[in-house]
Amino acid sequence: MSLPVPGSAGDALGVLSRFRVEFYECLYARADALFELTDAVLCKDGPVQTLVDLSLEAEHRRGHGALYQALNAGWAEPARLRSLLASLPVPRAVDGRIVLAVDVSTWLRPDAETSPDRLFCHVYGRGRSKDQFIPGWPYSFVAVLESGRTSWCRLLDALRLGPADDAAAVTAAQLRDVIERIIAAGHWSEGAPELLIVADAGYDLARLAHLLADLPVEVCGRLRSDRVMARDPAPHNVRPRSGRPRMHGAPFALAKPTTWGDPHTETLTDTTRYGTATAQAWDRLHPRLTRRSAWITDQNTELPVLHGLVIRLTVEHLPGGRDPDPVWLWSSRPGADPSHVDQLWRSYLRRFDLEHTFRLMKQTLGWTVPKLRDPTSADLWTTLIIAAHTQLWLARPAAQDLRRPWERPLPSNKLTPARVRRGFRNIRAKTARPAAAPKPSRPGPGRPRGSSNHARVPRHTPGKTVKRAETLDQHYGRRP
């Protein structure tokens, strides 16, 4: 059952208090220390720069030893916490549709040779040929986007990708769990618009749409500018031929305008930052799938033909005087309705709000600050950061604008997450605090003086541990 939508400041405090109590009940081991650690992240003045500094905050009534013990030996029940996050109010688009964004953010650990399950994470650099692959832990996040220009979104789930995981299959399973929890919480019912999933060009959109075809969702994402789509083949009575019927028709190369033809629909929209935005849409185009990589299935199974909608978005200018490049989008639901096309490209642009959340988590909340060795402890710390961000989202109606002298005043409904965090210490005093007071204790004896630790910690090599077959003969077990 979902929690009510907070309207006034009093309602927001009530929903926030209920979430804090239920979040505390999701902490099964070291609950008091983990709960106070989350409050210390929210109430610290300024960004979190070191983990041990959080033990000096008034909200954290335990010592620094309890802080590290909580992260190393604590446990939060994941299924119950995810259900709690799904039961909270869900923001919607202008037309009442729920828009989900999925993206990967990396926790770089280049020098942690003793940390297992590290992968080579792609990091963008400044300028051409500056991209790097640095060892770290990639996390897949799913969030609900809001409408309008904002830096807010509602985080619903985070999952660490392991060395043996197939990114597309794991992401599809993660999205399936999130959507099922949203439906179970009563946020979607029969007859309502389908949920929209937006993703970047790094995802296999066709495979995501194929794996989630039985759910009421539509997948939309960006295409690389060198992709080639295909039209439906001509009917047999128009072009008779013998043999097997063709699956693909004329090509649609995104980089060759001569293959486009006339669009099915074209819309012009005046924007405040980019000038006139032109969206051209071509209906019933599908990618040409081959039996390689993720599409290596049973050799007797036909590859699906996934019809969709291709959109070309162009604008007059970009902020800063940069030359704009066209953006190509693909949607898994054909139908070139002008209002549908307009909603798709607007929802995709709202996907960049998730980037603001990643920056807040890393630079302000200190998500990647701790130098944790065990990835299980990293998962627990990520859970605490998501719970902290959720409390900021719930505290918005009750927050006051504690701005710096050089900052412009903002109305209460336009406060950024960093400004809401400045006054969370005052909000916390009006909410439930279920953590118990610490009991007096004495530190342990520790290692005897003069002795050293002779146990060598094992080293781990980053990278994938599962390799696919190089040829179809190897995959199907046939002799070359």
Short mmCIF file of C-alpha atoms in Angstrom, two decimals:
data_model
loop_
_atom_site.label_atom_id
_atom_site.label_comp_id
_atom_site.label_asym_id
_atom_site.label_seq_id
_atom_site.Cartn_x
_atom_site.Cartn_y
_atom_site.Cartn_z
CA MET A 1 0.00 0.00 0.00
CA SER A 2 1.37 3.40 -0.99
CA LEU A 3 1.86 6.32 1.38
CA PRO A 4 -0.24 9.47 0.82
CA VAL A 5 1.14 12.35 -1.22
CA PRO A 6 2.38 15.08 1.14
CA GLY A 7 0.67 18.41 0.53
CA SER A 8 1.41 20.82 3.35
CA ALA A 9 4.46 20.97 5.62
CA GLY A 10 2.61 19.05 8.33
CA ASP A 11 1.68 16.24 5.93
CA ALA A 12 5.28 16.10 4.69
CA LEU A 13 6.59 15.71 8.24
CA GLY A 14 4.10 12.92 8.89
CA VAL A 15 5.11 11.00 5.74
CA LEU A 16 8.78 11.60 6.50
CA SER A 17 8.38 10.32 10.09
CA ARG A 18 6.62 7.20 8.88
CA PHE A 19 9.36 6.55 6.33
CA ARG A 20 12.06 6.98 8.98
CA VAL A 21 10.38 4.46 11.28
CA GLU A 22 9.90 1.90 8.50
CA PHE A 23 13.44 2.47 7.25
CA TYR A 24 14.72 1.75 10.76
CA GLU A 25 12.73 -1.49 10.77
CA CYS A 26 14.47 -2.52 7.52
CA LEU A 27 17.84 -2.44 9.30
CA TYR A 28 18.28 -5.91 10.78
CA ALA A 29 21.86 -5.67 12.12
CA ARG A 30 23.55 -2.63 13.67
CA ALA A 31 20.31 -0.73 13.13
CA ASP A 32 20.98 2.13 15.56
CA ALA A 33 24.47 2.87 14.21
CA LEU A 34 23.34 2.70 10.57
CA PHE A 35 20.33 4.93 11.20
CA GLU A 36 22.40 7.57 12.98
CA LEU A 37 25.03 7.37 10.25
CA THR A 38 22.34 8.25 7.70
CA ASP A 39 21.24 11.21 9.84
CA ALA A 40 24.86 12.36 10.08
CA VAL A 41 25.09 12.39 6.26
CA LEU A 42 21.95 14.53 6.08
CA CYS A 43 22.84 16.96 8.86
CA LYS A 44 26.53 17.56 8.22
CA ASP A 45 27.47 21.14 7.36
CA GLY A 46 28.98 21.03 3.91
CA PRO A 47 29.87 18.04 1.77
CA VAL A 48 30.96 14.70 3.19
CA GLN A 49 34.72 14.50 2.58
CA THR A 50 35.75 11.65 4.90
CA LEU A 51 33.76 8.88 6.47
CA VAL A 52 35.25 9.21 9.95
CA ASP A 53 34.21 12.88 10.17
CA LEU A 54 30.59 11.75 10.35
CA SER A 55 31.26 10.29 13.81
CA LEU A 56 31.87 13.86 15.05
CA GLU A 57 28.36 15.02 14.17
CA ALA A 58 25.88 15.47 17.01
CA GLU A 59 23.41 13.15 15.29
CA HIS A 60 25.91 10.28 15.46
CA ARG A 61 26.09 9.47 19.17
CA ARG A 62 28.51 6.59 18.79
CA GLY A 63 32.23 6.43 18.24
CA HIS A 64 34.13 5.98 15.02
CA GLY A 65 34.64 2.30 15.78
CA ALA A 66 30.89 1.69 15.79
CA LEU A 67 30.66 3.51 12.46
CA TYR A 68 33.06 1.13 10.70
CA GLN A 69 31.61 -1.91 12.45
CA ALA A 70 28.14 -0.92 11.24
CA LEU A 71 29.27 -0.82 7.60
CA ASN A 72 31.27 -4.04 7.86
CA ALA A 73 28.81 -6.10 9.94
CA GLY A 74 25.47 -4.32 9.39
CA TRP A 75 22.69 -5.51 7.15
CA ALA A 76 19.61 -3.91 5.58
CA GLU A 77 16.92 -6.25 4.26
CA PRO A 78 16.88 -5.33 0.53
CA ALA A 79 13.45 -6.63 -0.51
CA ARG A 80 11.65 -4.83 2.32
CA LEU A 81 13.51 -1.59 1.69
CA ARG A 82 12.75 -1.67 -2.04
CA SER A 83 9.08 -2.23 -1.32
CA LEU A 84 9.18 0.72 1.06
CA LEU A 85 10.70 2.96 -1.61
CA ALA A 86 8.06 1.87 -4.12
CA SER A 87 5.24 2.63 -1.66
CA LEU A 88 6.19 6.31 -1.43
CA PRO A 89 4.49 8.94 -3.63
CA VAL A 90 5.60 8.68 -7.25
CA PRO A 91 5.98 11.83 -9.39
CA ARG A 92 4.31 11.80 -12.78
CA ALA A 93 4.62 13.57 -16.10
CA VAL A 94 2.21 16.26 -17.26
CA ASP A 95 -0.15 13.69 -18.77
CA GLY A 96 -0.08 11.49 -15.65
CA ARG A 97 2.41 8.99 -17.02
CA ILE A 98 5.16 7.45 -14.88
CA VAL A 99 8.59 7.94 -16.47
CA LEU A 100 11.45 5.72 -15.28
CA ALA A 101 15.09 6.45 -16.03
CA VAL A 102 17.84 3.82 -15.89
CA ASP A 103 21.53 4.64 -15.91
CA VAL A 104 24.86 3.38 -14.58
CA SER A 105 27.12 5.35 -12.24
CA THR A 106 30.55 4.12 -11.24
CA TRP A 107 32.32 3.97 -7.91
CA LEU A 108 35.94 4.08 -9.03
CA ARG A 109 38.42 1.97 -7.03
CA PRO A 110 41.62 1.98 -9.14
CA ASP A 111 44.10 1.21 -6.31
CA ALA A 112 41.97 -1.28 -4.35
CA GLU A 113 43.74 -4.49 -5.35
CA THR A 114 42.23 -6.34 -2.39
CA SER A 115 38.64 -5.45 -3.34
CA PRO A 116 36.87 -8.16 -5.37
CA ASP A 117 34.23 -7.86 -8.12
CA ARG A 118 35.77 -4.81 -9.77
CA LEU A 119 35.15 -4.09 -13.44
CA PHE A 120 36.77 -1.76 -15.94
CA CYS A 121 34.48 1.29 -15.94
CA HIS A 122 34.33 3.65 -18.88
CA VAL A 123 35.16 7.19 -17.76
CA TYR A 124 34.70 10.14 -20.11
CA GLY A 125 37.57 12.61 -20.38
CA ARG A 126 37.84 16.14 -21.68
CA GLY A 127 38.58 16.27 -25.38
CA ARG A 128 38.89 13.56 -27.95
CA SER A 129 40.68 10.29 -27.25
CA LYS A 130 40.66 11.06 -23.52
CA ASP A 131 38.32 8.27 -22.45
CA GLN A 132 39.71 5.81 -19.94
CA PHE A 133 38.81 2.46 -18.43
CA ILE A 134 39.37 2.56 -14.66
CA PRO A 135 38.65 -0.32 -12.24
CA GLY A 136 35.64 0.22 -10.03
CA TRP A 137 32.16 -0.91 -9.07
CA PRO A 138 29.41 0.03 -11.55
CA TYR A 139 25.92 0.51 -10.11
CA SER A 140 22.70 0.46 -12.10
CA PHE A 141 20.17 3.00 -10.79
CA VAL A 142 16.44 3.24 -11.52
CA ALA A 143 14.64 6.50 -10.72
CA VAL A 144 11.30 8.17 -11.38
CA LEU A 145 11.60 11.46 -13.25
CA GLU A 146 9.62 14.61 -12.59
CA SER A 147 8.21 17.06 -15.11
CA GLY A 148 9.68 20.49 -15.80
CA ARG A 149 13.16 21.84 -15.20
CA THR A 150 14.34 20.40 -11.90
CA SER A 151 17.28 18.63 -10.32
CA TRP A 152 15.06 16.20 -8.40
CA CYS A 153 14.17 12.59 -9.09
CA ARG A 154 12.95 9.68 -6.97
CA LEU A 155 15.50 6.88 -6.60
CA LEU A 156 13.87 3.45 -6.47
CA ASP A 157 16.66 0.91 -6.76
CA ALA A 158 20.42 0.46 -7.13
CA LEU A 159 22.14 -2.77 -8.14
CA ARG A 160 25.84 -3.46 -8.46
CA LEU A 161 26.92 -5.15 -11.70
CA GLY A 162 29.24 -8.09 -11.12
CA PRO A 163 32.00 -9.56 -13.30
CA ALA A 164 29.79 -12.45 -14.43
CA ASP A 165 26.64 -10.41 -15.10
CA ASP A 166 25.10 -9.68 -18.47
CA ALA A 167 24.34 -5.96 -18.21
CA ALA A 168 21.23 -6.07 -20.41
CA ALA A 169 19.73 -9.13 -18.68
CA VAL A 170 20.46 -7.77 -15.19
CA THR A 171 18.99 -4.36 -16.08
CA ALA A 172 15.86 -5.97 -17.52
CA ALA A 173 15.39 -8.07 -14.37
CA GLN A 174 15.94 -4.99 -12.21
CA LEU A 175 13.37 -2.99 -14.19
CA ARG A 176 10.92 -5.87 -14.00
CA ASP A 177 11.18 -5.97 -10.19
CA VAL A 178 10.76 -2.20 -9.94
CA ILE A 179 7.70 -2.16 -12.22
CA GLU A 180 6.07 -5.06 -10.38
CA ARG A 181 6.58 -3.27 -7.07
CA ILE A 182 5.09 -0.06 -8.52
CA ILE A 183 2.03 -1.98 -9.69
CA ALA A 184 1.72 -3.78 -6.35
CA ALA A 185 1.85 -0.42 -4.55
CA GLY A 186 -1.18 0.78 -6.55
CA HIS A 187 0.58 3.45 -8.61
CA TRP A 188 -0.56 1.83 -11.90
CA SER A 189 -3.79 0.07 -12.82
CA GLU A 190 -5.47 -1.30 -15.92
CA GLY A 191 -6.43 1.42 -18.38
CA ALA A 192 -3.72 3.85 -17.28
CA PRO A 193 -0.97 4.96 -19.72
CA GLU A 194 1.98 2.66 -20.07
CA LEU A 195 5.09 3.31 -18.03
CA LEU A 196 7.88 4.94 -20.05
CA ILE A 197 11.50 3.80 -19.63
CA VAL A 198 14.18 6.16 -20.94
CA ALA A 199 17.81 5.13 -21.39
CA ASP A 200 20.98 6.34 -23.03
CA ALA A 201 22.80 4.96 -26.06
CA GLY A 202 24.83 2.52 -23.97
CA TYR A 203 21.84 0.18 -23.58
CA ASP A 204 20.55 -2.42 -26.00
CA LEU A 205 17.11 -0.87 -26.39
CA ALA A 206 15.75 -3.62 -28.60
CA ARG A 207 16.71 -6.32 -26.12
CA LEU A 208 15.25 -4.40 -23.18
CA ALA A 209 11.97 -4.00 -25.08
CA HIS A 210 11.99 -7.70 -25.99
CA LEU A 211 12.64 -8.87 -22.42
CA LEU A 212 9.95 -6.54 -21.00
CA ALA A 213 7.35 -7.12 -23.73
CA ASP A 214 4.86 -8.71 -21.31
CA LEU A 215 4.77 -5.60 -19.07
CA PRO A 216 2.85 -2.36 -19.70
CA VAL A 217 5.99 -0.40 -20.56
CA GLU A 218 7.45 1.53 -23.48
CA VAL A 219 11.22 1.72 -23.95
CA CYS A 220 12.73 4.89 -25.40
CA GLY A 221 16.40 5.75 -25.74
CA ARG A 222 19.07 7.38 -27.82
CA LEU A 223 20.63 5.79 -30.88
CA ARG A 224 24.15 6.25 -32.13
CA SER A 225 24.36 8.37 -35.24
CA ASP A 226 25.93 5.50 -37.23
CA ARG A 227 23.10 3.01 -36.68
CA VAL A 228 21.21 1.47 -39.59
CA MET A 229 17.56 0.51 -39.16
CA ALA A 230 15.34 -1.37 -41.62
CA ARG A 231 11.88 -0.96 -43.08
CA ASP A 232 9.38 -3.75 -43.68
CA PRO A 233 9.97 -5.76 -46.87
CA ALA A 234 7.82 -5.21 -49.90
CA PRO A 235 4.78 -7.51 -50.25
CA HIS A 236 5.16 -10.61 -52.45
CA ASN A 237 2.54 -9.44 -54.93
CA VAL A 238 4.57 -6.29 -55.55
CA ARG A 239 7.95 -7.96 -55.90
CA PRO A 240 7.50 -11.70 -56.48
CA ARG A 241 10.43 -13.92 -55.68
CA SER A 242 11.06 -17.51 -54.75
CA GLY A 243 12.49 -18.85 -51.55
CA ARG A 244 12.13 -17.69 -48.01
CA PRO A 245 10.28 -14.37 -47.46
CA ARG A 246 12.49 -11.44 -46.64
CA MET A 247 12.56 -10.14 -43.06
CA HIS A 248 14.06 -6.74 -43.77
CA GLY A 249 13.28 -4.14 -46.39
CA ALA A 250 15.10 -1.00 -47.49
CA PRO A 251 17.73 0.28 -45.06
CA PHE A 252 17.31 3.45 -43.02
CA ALA A 253 20.81 4.77 -42.31
CA LEU A 254 20.87 7.55 -39.77
CA ALA A 255 24.01 9.05 -41.33
CA LYS A 256 22.63 9.03 -44.92
CA PRO A 257 19.71 11.43 -45.50
CA THR A 258 19.06 9.88 -48.91
CA THR A 259 17.68 6.75 -47.22
CA TRP A 260 15.24 8.54 -44.94
CA GLY A 261 12.35 9.50 -47.17
CA ASP A 262 9.54 11.74 -45.98
CA PRO A 263 8.82 11.57 -42.24
CA HIS A 264 5.42 10.40 -41.06
CA THR A 265 5.08 13.42 -38.79
CA GLU A 266 7.02 16.61 -38.04
CA THR A 267 6.47 18.95 -35.10
CA LEU A 268 7.92 22.37 -34.25
CA THR A 269 8.15 23.48 -30.62
CA ASP A 270 9.43 26.79 -29.25
CA THR A 271 11.73 26.33 -26.24
CA THR A 272 13.24 28.87 -23.86
CA ARG A 273 16.85 27.61 -24.03
CA TYR A 274 17.27 25.93 -27.41
CA GLY A 275 15.11 27.98 -29.76
CA THR A 276 12.84 26.03 -32.08
CA ALA A 277 12.99 22.26 -31.60
CA THR A 278 12.13 20.17 -34.66
CA ALA A 279 11.10 16.55 -34.18
CA GLN A 280 10.77 14.31 -37.24
CA ALA A 281 9.42 10.79 -36.80
CA TRP A 282 9.50 7.69 -39.03
CA ASP A 283 7.15 4.87 -38.07
CA ARG A 284 7.54 1.07 -38.11
CA LEU A 285 11.34 0.82 -38.32
CA HIS A 286 13.15 -2.08 -36.72
CA PRO A 287 16.80 -2.95 -35.99
CA ARG A 288 18.45 -5.74 -37.92
CA LEU A 289 19.28 -8.37 -35.32
CA THR A 290 22.02 -10.95 -35.86
CA ARG A 291 23.00 -14.05 -33.94
CA ARG A 292 25.87 -12.38 -32.16
CA SER A 293 26.54 -11.24 -28.61
CA ALA A 294 23.30 -11.10 -26.61
CA TRP A 295 21.11 -12.45 -29.44
CA ILE A 296 22.80 -15.87 -29.60
CA THR A 297 19.72 -17.98 -28.91
CA ASP A 298 18.55 -21.41 -29.97
CA GLN A 299 19.49 -21.94 -33.59
CA ASN A 300 15.95 -23.15 -34.33
CA THR A 301 14.37 -19.96 -32.90
CA GLU A 302 13.58 -17.08 -35.22
CA LEU A 303 14.98 -13.69 -34.31
CA PRO A 304 12.16 -11.24 -33.52
CA VAL A 305 11.26 -8.23 -35.65
CA LEU A 306 10.80 -5.34 -33.22
CA HIS A 307 8.94 -2.49 -34.85
CA GLY A 308 9.39 0.93 -33.35
CA LEU A 309 9.44 4.66 -33.89
CA VAL A 310 12.57 6.60 -34.89
CA ILE A 311 12.75 10.31 -33.97
CA ARG A 312 15.26 12.90 -35.16
CA LEU A 313 15.45 15.91 -32.83
CA THR A 314 17.22 19.12 -33.86
CA VAL A 315 17.38 22.52 -32.15
CA GLU A 316 18.49 25.97 -33.30
CA HIS A 317 21.25 26.54 -30.74
CA LEU A 318 22.74 25.21 -27.51
CA PRO A 319 23.70 27.12 -24.35
CA GLY A 320 27.21 28.51 -24.68
CA GLY A 321 27.08 28.97 -28.45
CA ARG A 322 27.92 25.34 -29.31
CA ASP A 323 26.83 23.87 -32.61
CA PRO A 324 23.93 21.48 -32.06
CA ASP A 325 24.04 17.93 -33.37
CA PRO A 326 20.87 15.98 -34.09
CA VAL A 327 19.69 13.48 -31.48
CA TRP A 328 18.23 10.18 -32.68
CA LEU A 329 15.72 8.35 -30.50
CA TRP A 330 14.03 4.95 -30.84
CA SER A 331 10.80 3.92 -29.15
CA SER A 332 9.48 0.39 -28.85
CA ARG A 333 5.89 1.50 -29.50
CA PRO A 334 5.12 2.36 -33.13
CA GLY A 335 2.62 5.10 -33.84
CA ALA A 336 3.77 8.52 -35.04
CA ASP A 337 1.20 10.60 -33.20
CA PRO A 338 2.46 14.23 -32.83
CA SER A 339 1.58 14.38 -29.12
CA HIS A 340 3.28 11.01 -28.54
CA VAL A 341 6.43 12.15 -30.34
CA ASP A 342 6.49 15.38 -28.35
CA GLN A 343 6.23 13.49 -25.06
CA LEU A 344 9.03 11.07 -25.98
CA TRP A 345 11.74 13.63 -26.69
CA ARG A 346 10.72 15.77 -23.72
CA SER A 347 10.92 12.75 -21.41
CA TYR A 348 14.33 11.83 -22.78
CA LEU A 349 15.66 15.32 -22.03
CA ARG A 350 14.39 14.93 -18.45
CA ARG A 351 16.68 11.89 -18.16
CA PHE A 352 19.60 14.26 -17.53
CA ASP A 353 18.06 15.11 -14.13
CA LEU A 354 19.48 11.78 -12.99
CA GLU A 355 22.97 13.14 -13.71
CA HIS A 356 22.35 15.94 -11.19
CA THR A 357 21.41 13.29 -8.63
CA PHE A 358 24.66 11.40 -9.27
CA ARG A 359 26.64 14.59 -8.79
CA LEU A 360 24.79 15.30 -5.52
CA MET A 361 25.46 11.78 -4.27
CA LYS A 362 29.16 11.91 -5.06
CA GLN A 363 30.09 15.52 -4.30
CA THR A 364 27.72 16.34 -1.41
CA LEU A 365 26.48 13.13 0.21
CA GLY A 366 29.83 11.38 -0.18
CA TRP A 367 28.67 8.20 -1.92
CA THR A 368 32.13 7.34 -3.34
CA VAL A 369 34.13 8.82 -0.44
CA PRO A 370 34.62 5.71 1.78
CA LYS A 371 37.53 3.43 0.92
CA LEU A 372 35.65 0.21 1.60
CA ARG A 373 37.23 -3.14 0.76
CA ASP A 374 34.21 -5.43 0.73
CA PRO A 375 31.64 -4.81 -2.03
CA THR A 376 28.91 -5.91 0.39
CA SER A 377 29.77 -2.93 2.59
CA ALA A 378 29.66 -0.73 -0.51
CA ASP A 379 26.16 -2.02 -1.26
CA LEU A 380 25.06 -1.19 2.28
CA TRP A 381 26.53 2.32 2.08
CA THR A 382 24.74 2.83 -1.27
CA THR A 383 21.49 1.83 0.40
CA LEU A 384 22.03 4.43 3.13
CA ILE A 385 22.71 7.13 0.53
CA ILE A 386 19.49 6.27 -1.30
CA ALA A 387 17.56 6.44 1.98
CA ALA A 388 19.15 9.83 2.72
CA HIS A 389 18.22 11.18 -0.71
CA THR A 390 14.67 9.90 -0.28
CA GLN A 391 14.34 11.77 3.01
CA LEU A 392 15.46 14.96 1.28
CA TRP A 393 12.80 14.38 -1.38
CA LEU A 394 10.10 13.91 1.27
CA ALA A 395 11.25 16.95 3.29
CA ARG A 396 10.87 19.43 0.41
CA PRO A 397 7.48 20.86 1.45
CA ALA A 398 8.76 21.51 5.00
CA ALA A 399 12.15 22.98 4.04
CA GLN A 400 13.12 26.64 4.29
CA ASP A 401 15.48 28.49 1.99
CA LEU A 402 18.72 28.84 3.95
CA ARG A 403 20.62 30.50 1.15
CA ARG A 404 24.11 31.93 1.05
CA PRO A 405 24.48 35.73 0.69
CA TRP A 406 25.54 35.36 -2.95
CA GLU A 407 22.71 33.01 -3.92
CA ARG A 408 19.40 34.05 -5.36
CA PRO A 409 16.28 33.39 -3.28
CA LEU A 410 14.10 30.52 -4.45
CA PRO A 411 10.47 29.69 -3.67
CA SER A 412 9.81 26.72 -1.42
CA ASN A 413 8.75 24.51 -4.34
CA LYS A 414 11.96 25.24 -6.28
CA LEU A 415 14.58 24.41 -3.67
CA THR A 416 17.47 22.23 -4.81
CA PRO A 417 18.47 19.08 -2.89
CA ALA A 418 21.55 20.83 -1.47
CA ARG A 419 19.42 23.68 -0.06
CA VAL A 420 16.94 21.27 1.49
CA ARG A 421 19.86 19.46 3.14
CA ARG A 422 21.05 22.69 4.80
CA GLY A 423 17.92 22.84 6.92
CA PHE A 424 17.40 19.13 7.48
CA ARG A 425 18.79 19.36 11.00
CA ASN A 426 15.83 21.56 11.93
CA ILE A 427 13.41 19.23 10.13
CA ARG A 428 14.87 16.18 11.86
CA ALA A 429 13.99 17.60 15.26
CA LYS A 430 10.28 17.45 14.30
CA THR A 431 10.30 13.87 13.02
CA ALA A 432 10.53 10.41 14.57
CA ARG A 433 13.94 9.25 15.80
CA PRO A 434 13.62 5.53 16.54
CA ALA A 435 17.33 4.86 17.16
CA ALA A 436 18.12 4.00 20.77
CA ALA A 437 20.77 5.75 22.81
CA PRO A 438 24.18 4.06 22.87
CA LYS A 439 25.10 1.91 25.85
CA PRO A 440 28.34 2.58 27.72
CA SER A 441 31.15 0.24 26.78
CA ARG A 442 34.92 -0.03 26.77
CA PRO A 443 37.13 -0.63 23.74
CA GLY A 444 38.60 -4.06 23.17
CA PRO A 445 42.25 -4.93 23.82
CA GLY A 446 43.18 -4.87 20.14
CA ARG A 447 46.33 -6.44 18.73
CA PRO A 448 49.12 -6.92 21.27
CA ARG A 449 51.84 -4.30 21.15
CA GLY A 450 54.81 -5.30 19.02
CA SER A 451 52.90 -7.90 16.98
CA SER A 452 52.07 -7.54 13.30
CA ASN A 453 49.44 -8.97 11.03
CA HIS A 454 51.03 -11.72 8.95
CA ALA A 455 47.84 -12.74 7.13
CA ARG A 456 48.18 -11.58 3.55
CA VAL A 457 44.97 -10.27 2.02
CA PRO A 458 44.23 -11.90 -1.36
CA ARG A 459 44.56 -9.75 -4.47
CA HIS A 460 41.88 -9.64 -7.15
CA THR A 461 42.25 -8.85 -10.84
CA PRO A 462 39.52 -6.56 -12.24
CA GLY A 463 37.56 -7.49 -15.33
CA LYS A 464 34.94 -9.86 -16.63
CA THR A 465 35.12 -13.50 -15.59
CA VAL A 466 32.70 -14.93 -18.19
CA LYS A 467 33.61 -15.05 -21.87
CA ARG A 468 31.15 -15.69 -24.67
CA ALA A 469 31.81 -18.12 -27.46
CA GLU A 470 33.68 -16.51 -30.34
CA THR A 471 31.77 -18.37 -33.06
CA LEU A 472 28.30 -19.86 -33.45
CA ASP A 473 29.82 -23.32 -33.84
CA GLN A 474 31.41 -23.04 -30.38
CA HIS A 475 28.17 -21.76 -28.88
CA TYR A 476 26.02 -24.55 -30.29
CA GLY A 477 28.67 -27.21 -29.66
CA ARG A 478 29.12 -28.06 -33.31
CA ARG A 479 32.39 -29.25 -34.84
CA PRO A 480 34.18 -26.63 -36.95
#
